[in-house]
Short mmCIF file of C-alpha atoms in Angstrom, two decimals:
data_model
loop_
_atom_site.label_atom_id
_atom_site.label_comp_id
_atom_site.label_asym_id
_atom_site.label_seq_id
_atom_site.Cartn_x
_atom_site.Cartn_y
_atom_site.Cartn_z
CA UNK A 104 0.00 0.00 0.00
CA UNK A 105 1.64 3.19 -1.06
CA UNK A 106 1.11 6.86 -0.19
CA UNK A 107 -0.67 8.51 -3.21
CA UNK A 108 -1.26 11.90 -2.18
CA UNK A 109 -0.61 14.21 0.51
CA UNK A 110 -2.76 17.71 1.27
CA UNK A 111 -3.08 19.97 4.14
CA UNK A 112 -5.67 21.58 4.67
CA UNK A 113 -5.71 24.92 7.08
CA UNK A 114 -8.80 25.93 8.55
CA UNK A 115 -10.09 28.57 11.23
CA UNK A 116 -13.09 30.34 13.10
CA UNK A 117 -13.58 33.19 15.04
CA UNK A 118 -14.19 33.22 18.75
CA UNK A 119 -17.29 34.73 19.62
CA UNK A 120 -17.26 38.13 21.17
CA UNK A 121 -17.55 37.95 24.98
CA UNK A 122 -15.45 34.31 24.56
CA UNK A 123 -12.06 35.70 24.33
CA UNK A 124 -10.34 34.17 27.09
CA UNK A 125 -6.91 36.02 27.80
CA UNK A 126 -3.93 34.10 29.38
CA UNK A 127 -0.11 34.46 29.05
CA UNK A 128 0.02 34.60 25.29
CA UNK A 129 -2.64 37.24 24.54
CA UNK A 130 -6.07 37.61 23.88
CA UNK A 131 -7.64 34.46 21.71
CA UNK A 132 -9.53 36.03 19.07
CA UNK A 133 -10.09 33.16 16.43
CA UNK A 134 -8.59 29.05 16.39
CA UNK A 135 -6.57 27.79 13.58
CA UNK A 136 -5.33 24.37 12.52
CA UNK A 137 -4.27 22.10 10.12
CA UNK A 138 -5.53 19.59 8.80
CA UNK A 139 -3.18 16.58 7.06
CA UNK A 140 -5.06 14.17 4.58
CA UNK A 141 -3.29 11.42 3.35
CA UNK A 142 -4.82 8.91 0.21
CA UNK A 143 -3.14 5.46 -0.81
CA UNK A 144 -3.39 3.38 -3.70
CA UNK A 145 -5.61 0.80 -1.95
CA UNK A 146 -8.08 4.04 -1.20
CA UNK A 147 -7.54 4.22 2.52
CA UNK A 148 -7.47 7.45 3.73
CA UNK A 149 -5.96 8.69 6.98
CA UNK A 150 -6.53 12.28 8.85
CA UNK A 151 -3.59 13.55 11.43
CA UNK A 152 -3.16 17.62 12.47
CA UNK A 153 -0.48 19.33 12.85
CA UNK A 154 -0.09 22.19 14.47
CA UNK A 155 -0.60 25.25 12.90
CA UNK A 156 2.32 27.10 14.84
CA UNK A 157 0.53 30.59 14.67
CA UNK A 158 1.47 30.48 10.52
CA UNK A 159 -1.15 27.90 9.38
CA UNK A 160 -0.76 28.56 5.83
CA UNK A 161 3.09 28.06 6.24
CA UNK A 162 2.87 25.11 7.86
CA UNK A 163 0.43 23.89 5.35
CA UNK A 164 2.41 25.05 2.49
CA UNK A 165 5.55 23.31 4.02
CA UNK A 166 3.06 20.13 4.19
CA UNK A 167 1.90 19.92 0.88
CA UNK A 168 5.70 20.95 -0.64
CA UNK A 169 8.73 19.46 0.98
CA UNK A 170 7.28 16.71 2.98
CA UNK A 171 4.68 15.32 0.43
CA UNK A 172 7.78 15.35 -2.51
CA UNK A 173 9.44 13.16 0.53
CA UNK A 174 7.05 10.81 1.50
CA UNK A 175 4.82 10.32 -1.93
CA UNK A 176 4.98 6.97 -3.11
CA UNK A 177 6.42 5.16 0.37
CA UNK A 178 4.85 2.77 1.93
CA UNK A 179 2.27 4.05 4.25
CA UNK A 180 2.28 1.32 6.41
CA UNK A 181 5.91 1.73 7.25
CA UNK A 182 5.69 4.93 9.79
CA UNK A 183 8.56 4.47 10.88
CA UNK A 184 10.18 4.34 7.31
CA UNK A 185 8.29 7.32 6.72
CA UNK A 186 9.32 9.26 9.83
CA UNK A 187 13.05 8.16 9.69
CA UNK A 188 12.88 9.63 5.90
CA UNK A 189 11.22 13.23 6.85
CA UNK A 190 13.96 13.68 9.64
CA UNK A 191 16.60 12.92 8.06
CA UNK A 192 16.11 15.05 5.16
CA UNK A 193 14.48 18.07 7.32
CA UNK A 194 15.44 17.91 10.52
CA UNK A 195 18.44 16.68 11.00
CA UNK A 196 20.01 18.78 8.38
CA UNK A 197 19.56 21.95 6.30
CA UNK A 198 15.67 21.60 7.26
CA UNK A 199 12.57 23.97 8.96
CA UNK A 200 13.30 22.86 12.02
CA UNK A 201 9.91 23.04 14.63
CA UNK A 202 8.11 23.86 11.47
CA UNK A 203 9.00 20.18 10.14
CA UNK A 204 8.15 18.55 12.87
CA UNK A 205 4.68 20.02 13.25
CA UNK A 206 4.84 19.19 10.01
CA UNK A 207 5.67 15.53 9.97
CA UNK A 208 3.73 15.29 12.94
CA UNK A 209 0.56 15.53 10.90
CA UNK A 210 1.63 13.03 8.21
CA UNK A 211 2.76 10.40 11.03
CA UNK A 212 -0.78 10.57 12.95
CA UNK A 213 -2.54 10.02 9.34
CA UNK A 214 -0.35 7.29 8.80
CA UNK A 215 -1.46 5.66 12.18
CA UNK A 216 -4.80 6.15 11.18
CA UNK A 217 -4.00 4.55 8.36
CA UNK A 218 -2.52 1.17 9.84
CA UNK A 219 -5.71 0.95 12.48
CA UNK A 220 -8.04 0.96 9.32
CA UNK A 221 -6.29 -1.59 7.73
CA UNK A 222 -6.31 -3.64 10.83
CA UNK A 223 -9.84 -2.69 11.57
CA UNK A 224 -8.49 -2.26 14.95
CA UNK A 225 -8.46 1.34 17.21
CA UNK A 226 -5.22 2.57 17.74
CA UNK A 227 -4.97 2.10 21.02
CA UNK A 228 -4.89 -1.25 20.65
CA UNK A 229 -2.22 -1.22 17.62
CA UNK A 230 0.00 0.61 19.95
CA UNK A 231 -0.42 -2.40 22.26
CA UNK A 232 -2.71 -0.65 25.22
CA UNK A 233 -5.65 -1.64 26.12
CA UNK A 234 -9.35 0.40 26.88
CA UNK A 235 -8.83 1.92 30.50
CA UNK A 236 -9.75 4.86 32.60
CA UNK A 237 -7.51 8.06 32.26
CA UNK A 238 -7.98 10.85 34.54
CA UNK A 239 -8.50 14.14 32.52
CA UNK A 240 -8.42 17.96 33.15
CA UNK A 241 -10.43 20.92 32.28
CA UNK A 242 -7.89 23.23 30.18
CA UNK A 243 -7.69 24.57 26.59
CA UNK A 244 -8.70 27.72 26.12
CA UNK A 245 -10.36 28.79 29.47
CA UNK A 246 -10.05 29.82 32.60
CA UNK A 247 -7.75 32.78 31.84
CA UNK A 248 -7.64 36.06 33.38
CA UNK A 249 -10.68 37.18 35.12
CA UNK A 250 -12.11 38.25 38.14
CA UNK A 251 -11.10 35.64 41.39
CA UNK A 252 -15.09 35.49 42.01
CA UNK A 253 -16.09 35.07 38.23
CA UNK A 254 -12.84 32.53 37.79
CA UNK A 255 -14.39 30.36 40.95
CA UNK A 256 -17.57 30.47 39.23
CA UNK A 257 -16.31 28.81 35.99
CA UNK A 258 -14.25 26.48 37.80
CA UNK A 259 -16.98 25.41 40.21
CA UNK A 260 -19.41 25.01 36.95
CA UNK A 261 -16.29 22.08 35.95
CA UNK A 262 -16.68 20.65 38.87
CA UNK A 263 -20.45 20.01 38.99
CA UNK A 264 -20.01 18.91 35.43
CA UNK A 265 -17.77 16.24 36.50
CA UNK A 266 -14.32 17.30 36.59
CA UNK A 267 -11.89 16.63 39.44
CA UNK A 268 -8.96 18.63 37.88
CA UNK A 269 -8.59 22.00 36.11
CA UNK A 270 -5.95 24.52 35.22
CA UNK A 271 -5.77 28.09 35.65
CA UNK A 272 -3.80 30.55 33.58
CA UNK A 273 -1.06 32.75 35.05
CA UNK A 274 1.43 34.86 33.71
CA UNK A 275 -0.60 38.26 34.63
CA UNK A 276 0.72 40.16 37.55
CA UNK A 277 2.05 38.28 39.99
CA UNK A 278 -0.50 39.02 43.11
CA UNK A 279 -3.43 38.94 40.35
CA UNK A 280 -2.09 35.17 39.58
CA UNK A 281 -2.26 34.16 43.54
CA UNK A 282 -5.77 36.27 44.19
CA UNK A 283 -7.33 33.69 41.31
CA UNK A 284 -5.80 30.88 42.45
CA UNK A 285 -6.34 31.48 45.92
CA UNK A 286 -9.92 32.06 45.19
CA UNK A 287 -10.61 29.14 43.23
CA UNK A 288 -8.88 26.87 46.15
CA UNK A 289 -11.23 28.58 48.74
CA UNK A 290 -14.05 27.79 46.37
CA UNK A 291 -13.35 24.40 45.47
CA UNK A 292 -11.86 22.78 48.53
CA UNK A 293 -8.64 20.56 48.83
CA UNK A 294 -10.15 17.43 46.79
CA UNK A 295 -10.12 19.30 43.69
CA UNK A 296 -6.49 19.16 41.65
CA UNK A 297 -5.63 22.84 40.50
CA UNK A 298 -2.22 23.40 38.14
CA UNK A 299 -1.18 26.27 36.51
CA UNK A 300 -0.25 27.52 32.97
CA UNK A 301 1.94 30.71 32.61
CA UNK A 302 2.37 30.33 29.17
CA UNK A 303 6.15 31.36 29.21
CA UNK A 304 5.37 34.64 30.44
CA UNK A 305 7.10 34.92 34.18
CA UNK A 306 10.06 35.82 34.72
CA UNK A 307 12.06 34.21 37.38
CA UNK A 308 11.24 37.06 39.89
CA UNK A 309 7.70 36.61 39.41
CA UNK A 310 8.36 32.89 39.71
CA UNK A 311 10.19 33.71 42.99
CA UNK A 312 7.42 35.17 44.65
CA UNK A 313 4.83 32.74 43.15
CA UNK A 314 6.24 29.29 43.83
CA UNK A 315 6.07 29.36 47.65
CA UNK A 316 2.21 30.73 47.31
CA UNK A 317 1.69 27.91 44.88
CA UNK A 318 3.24 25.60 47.39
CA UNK A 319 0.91 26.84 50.49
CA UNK A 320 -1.92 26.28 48.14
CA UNK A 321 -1.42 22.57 46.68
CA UNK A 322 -0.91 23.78 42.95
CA UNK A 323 -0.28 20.29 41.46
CA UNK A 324 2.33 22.15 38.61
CA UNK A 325 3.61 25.03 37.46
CA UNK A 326 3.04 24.59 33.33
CA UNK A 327 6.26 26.46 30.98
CA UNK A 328 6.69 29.55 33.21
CA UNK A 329 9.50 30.13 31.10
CA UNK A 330 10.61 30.18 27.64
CA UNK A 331 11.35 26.59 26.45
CA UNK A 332 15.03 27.74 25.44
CA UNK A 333 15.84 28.72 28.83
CA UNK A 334 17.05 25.93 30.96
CA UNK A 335 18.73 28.21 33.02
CA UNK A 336 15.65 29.14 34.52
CA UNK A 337 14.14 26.52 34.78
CA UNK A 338 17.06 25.02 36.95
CA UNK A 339 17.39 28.08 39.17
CA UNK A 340 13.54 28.10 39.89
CA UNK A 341 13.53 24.58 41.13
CA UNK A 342 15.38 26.11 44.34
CA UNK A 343 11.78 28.31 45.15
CA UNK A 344 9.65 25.44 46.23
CA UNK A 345 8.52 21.90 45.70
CA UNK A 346 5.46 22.65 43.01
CA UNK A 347 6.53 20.50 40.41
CA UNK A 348 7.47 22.07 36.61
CA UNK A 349 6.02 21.48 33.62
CA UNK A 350 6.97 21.56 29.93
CA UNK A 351 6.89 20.10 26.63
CA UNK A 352 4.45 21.34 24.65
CA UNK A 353 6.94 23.65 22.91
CA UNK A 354 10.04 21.02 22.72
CA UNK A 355 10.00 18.78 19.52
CA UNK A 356 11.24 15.39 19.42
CA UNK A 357 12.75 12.30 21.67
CA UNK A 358 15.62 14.97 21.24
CA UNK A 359 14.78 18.01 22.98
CA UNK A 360 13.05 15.76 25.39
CA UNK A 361 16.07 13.88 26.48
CA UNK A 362 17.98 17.31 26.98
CA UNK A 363 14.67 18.49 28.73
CA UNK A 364 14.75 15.32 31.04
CA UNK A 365 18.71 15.18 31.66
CA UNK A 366 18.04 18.79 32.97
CA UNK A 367 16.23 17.28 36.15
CA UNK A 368 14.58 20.63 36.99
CA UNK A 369 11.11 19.45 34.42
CA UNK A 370 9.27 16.26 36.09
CA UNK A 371 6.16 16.46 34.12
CA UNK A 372 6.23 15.82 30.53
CA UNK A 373 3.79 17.54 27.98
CA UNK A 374 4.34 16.65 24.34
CA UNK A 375 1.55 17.69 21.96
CA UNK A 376 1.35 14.67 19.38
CA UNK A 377 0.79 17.27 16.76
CA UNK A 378 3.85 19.20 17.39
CA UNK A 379 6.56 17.29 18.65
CA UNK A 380 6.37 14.30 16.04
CA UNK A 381 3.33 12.46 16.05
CA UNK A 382 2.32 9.30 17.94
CA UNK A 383 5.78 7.19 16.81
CA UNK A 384 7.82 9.81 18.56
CA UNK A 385 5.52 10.44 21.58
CA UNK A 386 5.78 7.15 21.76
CA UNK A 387 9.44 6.78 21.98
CA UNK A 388 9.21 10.27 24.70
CA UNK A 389 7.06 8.32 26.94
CA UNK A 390 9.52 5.21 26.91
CA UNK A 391 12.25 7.32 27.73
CA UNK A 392 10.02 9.59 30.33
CA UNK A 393 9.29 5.98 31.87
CA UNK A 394 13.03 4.81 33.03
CA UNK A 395 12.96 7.94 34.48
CA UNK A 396 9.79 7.16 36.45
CA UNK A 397 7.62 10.90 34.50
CA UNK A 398 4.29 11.07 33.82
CA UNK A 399 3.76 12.10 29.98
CA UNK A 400 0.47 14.60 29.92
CA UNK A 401 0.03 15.84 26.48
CA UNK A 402 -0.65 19.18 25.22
CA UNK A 403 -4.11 18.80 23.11
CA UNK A 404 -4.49 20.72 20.22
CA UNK A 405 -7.08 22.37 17.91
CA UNK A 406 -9.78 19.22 16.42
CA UNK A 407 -10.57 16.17 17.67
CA UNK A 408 -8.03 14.43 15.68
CA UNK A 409 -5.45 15.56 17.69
CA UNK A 410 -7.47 15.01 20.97
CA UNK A 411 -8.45 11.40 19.79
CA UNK A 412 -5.00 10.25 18.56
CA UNK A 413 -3.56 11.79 22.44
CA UNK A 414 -6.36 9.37 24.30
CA UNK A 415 -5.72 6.71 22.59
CA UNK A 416 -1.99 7.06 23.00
CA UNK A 417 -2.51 7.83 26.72
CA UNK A 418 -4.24 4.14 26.73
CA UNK A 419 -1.51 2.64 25.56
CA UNK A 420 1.56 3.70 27.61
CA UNK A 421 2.72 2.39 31.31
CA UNK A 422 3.41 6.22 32.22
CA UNK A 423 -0.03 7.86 31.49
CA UNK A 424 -0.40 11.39 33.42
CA UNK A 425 -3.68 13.52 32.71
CA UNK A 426 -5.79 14.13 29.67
CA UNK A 427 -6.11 17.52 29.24
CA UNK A 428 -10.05 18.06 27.84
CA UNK A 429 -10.43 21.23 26.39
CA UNK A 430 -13.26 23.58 27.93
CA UNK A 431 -13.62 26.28 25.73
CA UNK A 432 -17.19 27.41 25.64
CA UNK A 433 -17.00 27.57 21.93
CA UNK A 434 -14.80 25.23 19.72
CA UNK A 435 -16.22 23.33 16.56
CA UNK A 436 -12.86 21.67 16.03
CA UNK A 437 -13.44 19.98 18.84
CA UNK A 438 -16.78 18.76 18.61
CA UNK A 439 -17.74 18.96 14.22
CA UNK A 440 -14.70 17.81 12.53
CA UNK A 441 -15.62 14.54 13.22
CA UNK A 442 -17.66 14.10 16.05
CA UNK A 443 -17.05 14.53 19.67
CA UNK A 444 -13.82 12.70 20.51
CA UNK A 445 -14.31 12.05 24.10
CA UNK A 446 -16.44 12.13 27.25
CA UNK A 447 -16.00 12.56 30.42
CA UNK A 448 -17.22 9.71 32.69
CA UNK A 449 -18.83 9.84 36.71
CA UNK A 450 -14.81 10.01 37.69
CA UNK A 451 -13.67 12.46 35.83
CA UNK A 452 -11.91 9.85 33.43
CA UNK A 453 -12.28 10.02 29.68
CA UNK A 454 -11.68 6.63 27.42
CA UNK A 455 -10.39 5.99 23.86
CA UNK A 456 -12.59 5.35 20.56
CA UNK A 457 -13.37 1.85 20.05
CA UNK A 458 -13.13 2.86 15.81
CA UNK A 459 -10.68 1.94 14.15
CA UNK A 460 -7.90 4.31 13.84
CA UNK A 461 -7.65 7.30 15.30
CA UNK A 462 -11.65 7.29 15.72
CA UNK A 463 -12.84 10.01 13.98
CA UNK A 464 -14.32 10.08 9.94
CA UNK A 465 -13.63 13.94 9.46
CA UNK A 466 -16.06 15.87 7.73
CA UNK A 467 -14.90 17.17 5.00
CA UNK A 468 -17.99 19.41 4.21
CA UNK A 469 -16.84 21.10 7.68
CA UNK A 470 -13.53 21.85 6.81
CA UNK A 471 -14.66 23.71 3.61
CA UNK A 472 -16.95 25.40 5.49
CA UNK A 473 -13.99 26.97 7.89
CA UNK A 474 -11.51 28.50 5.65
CA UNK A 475 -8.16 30.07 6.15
CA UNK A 476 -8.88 33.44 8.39
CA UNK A 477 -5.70 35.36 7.86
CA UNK A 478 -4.05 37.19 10.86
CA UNK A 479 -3.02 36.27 14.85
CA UNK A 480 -4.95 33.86 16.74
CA UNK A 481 -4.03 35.62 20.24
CA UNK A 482 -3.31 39.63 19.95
#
């Protein structure tokens, strides 16, 4: 079975006025992603996303360019083949770098979706895991910057839904951070997990003066308060308390994630199957995060193909962390590409598709429906 065409398709909406949840990055104004569509000779076809690394028509461009004229005509049940090809002749060497392996990681979760159709199996299962509980989150876009009482009301409106984990979005002003956290603790009691995002945006002062607060208040991590380039800071902040750090969601490949791991200062590991590689090298992060005894809790993208590939992966490791289910009030990625990818259960667990593949037949009206919107997604 060979790989007879490659396409990316970039779509986006707007976010609804009175939706625009602000965090560390700016204010979210409209979601973008792309979408990877891969045809064989046999007429399988196989969806995977990458991510659309704020320059979704690049990405896409770089999709249907360099990486199809690489890939084209291989064998698209050898992902590995496949993989090995695309870094080797763009990342390794002379290539685009993060842009690649968003990219590539688009073409390698198509490719699994691929194999499980084949099979007739879901992929959890071709990844050798089996259908099992995993604890999820309310994140994605929500819960920014707000009022403390309004931010305890949305959080406490998770909670009676189900949810017995969320994360709040820092990165504002230091004693505005600790007033919302500190309010939705109060609200929500000490059963309830609460970790924090600041979306790169502290600096290691404001991480200084956070940490212990975060400490007092049984934050259960402290999510890239720094730039991903800056170990440094990362190492130094470890001495400010015992909330655990978090990153990964901005590191690409087994590569960055070793470095990121030898550093000892990051203990919980967030790649985003869309970014960092797709599922054959999350797969090989989570075997390395699990001699070192780390959690892997992925970053979840745009659609529902990226949230159903990260489930099913979840099912299928020894070292599964949290889901992270994506809350924002308003997302038709999430729930029209291809139907809703997951559900939360009476425990606050979410379980993989029992389709084959990834789980998901994307609708391809939908996605002409949601053309390119040029312009930021956070200003």
């Amino acid at each position: 079975m060979r790989i007879r065409s490659v396409t990316a398709v970039p779509i986006s909406f707007r976010v609804p006025q009175g939706q625009n949840v602000t965090l560390g990055i700016g204010r979210a104004v409209k979601r973008d992603a792309v979408l990877v569509k891969i045809e064989t000779d046999e007429g399988v076809t196989g969806w995977g996303e990458s991510h659309h690394g704020r320059c979704p028509g690049a990405i896409a461009k770089l999709v249907d360019t360099t990486i199809s004229e690489l890939v084209v005509g291989l064998d698209a049940l050898d992902v590995v083949g496949v993989w090995s090809r695309v870094h080797r002749m763009q990342l390794a060497s002379h290539g685009m770098g993060a842009a690649a392996a968003m990219a590539l990681s688009g073409i390698d979760l198509a490719l699994w979706d691929i194999r499980g159709k084949v099979a007739g199996w879901p992929l959890y299962r071709m990844l050798g895991g089996s259908s099992k509980p995993i604890k999820a989150y309310a994140g994605g876009i929500s819960l920014g910057w707000q009022a403390p009482e309004s931010l305890a009301d949305e959080a406490q409106s998770y909670v009676e839904a189900g949810w017995r984990a969320l994360k709040l979005r820092c990165g504002d002003v230091v004693a505005r951070d600790l007033a919302r956290v500190r309010a939705v603790r109060e609200r929500l009691g000490d059963e309830i997990d609460i970790l924090v995002d600041a979306n790169t945006n502290y600096s290691l002062d404001d991480a200084r003066r956070a940490i212990p607060v975060f400490d007092e208040l049984g934050v259960g991590w402290l999510e890239e308060p720094f730039s991903p380039l800056d170990d440094r800071a990362y190492e130094t902040a470890t001495s400010y308390g015992t909330v655990p750090l978090a990153a990964g969601e901005n590191h690409f490949t087994r590569f960055d994630f070793t470095r990121l791991i030898d550093g000892g200062a990051v203990t919980v590991l967030q790649p985003d199957l869309s970014k960092t590689g797709g599922i054959t090298e999350t797969m090989r992060i989570a075997a390395i995060g699990s001699a070192w005894k780390l959690t892997i809790n992925p970053h979840t993208s745009a659609t529902g193909v990226n949230m159903a590939a990260t489930l099913n992966l979840l099912a299928a490791i020894d070292n599964p962390g949290y889901f992270e289910g994506d809350l924002a009030k308003h997302n038709p990625f999430r729930d029209e590409v291809g139907g809703i990818p997951y559900r939360l259960d009476a425990d606050g667990c979410v379980r993989p598709s029992e389709k084959p593949g990834i789980g998901l037949e994307v609708d391809e009206a939908f996605i002409k429906a949601h053309p390119l919107i040029d312009g930021p997604c956070y200003v």
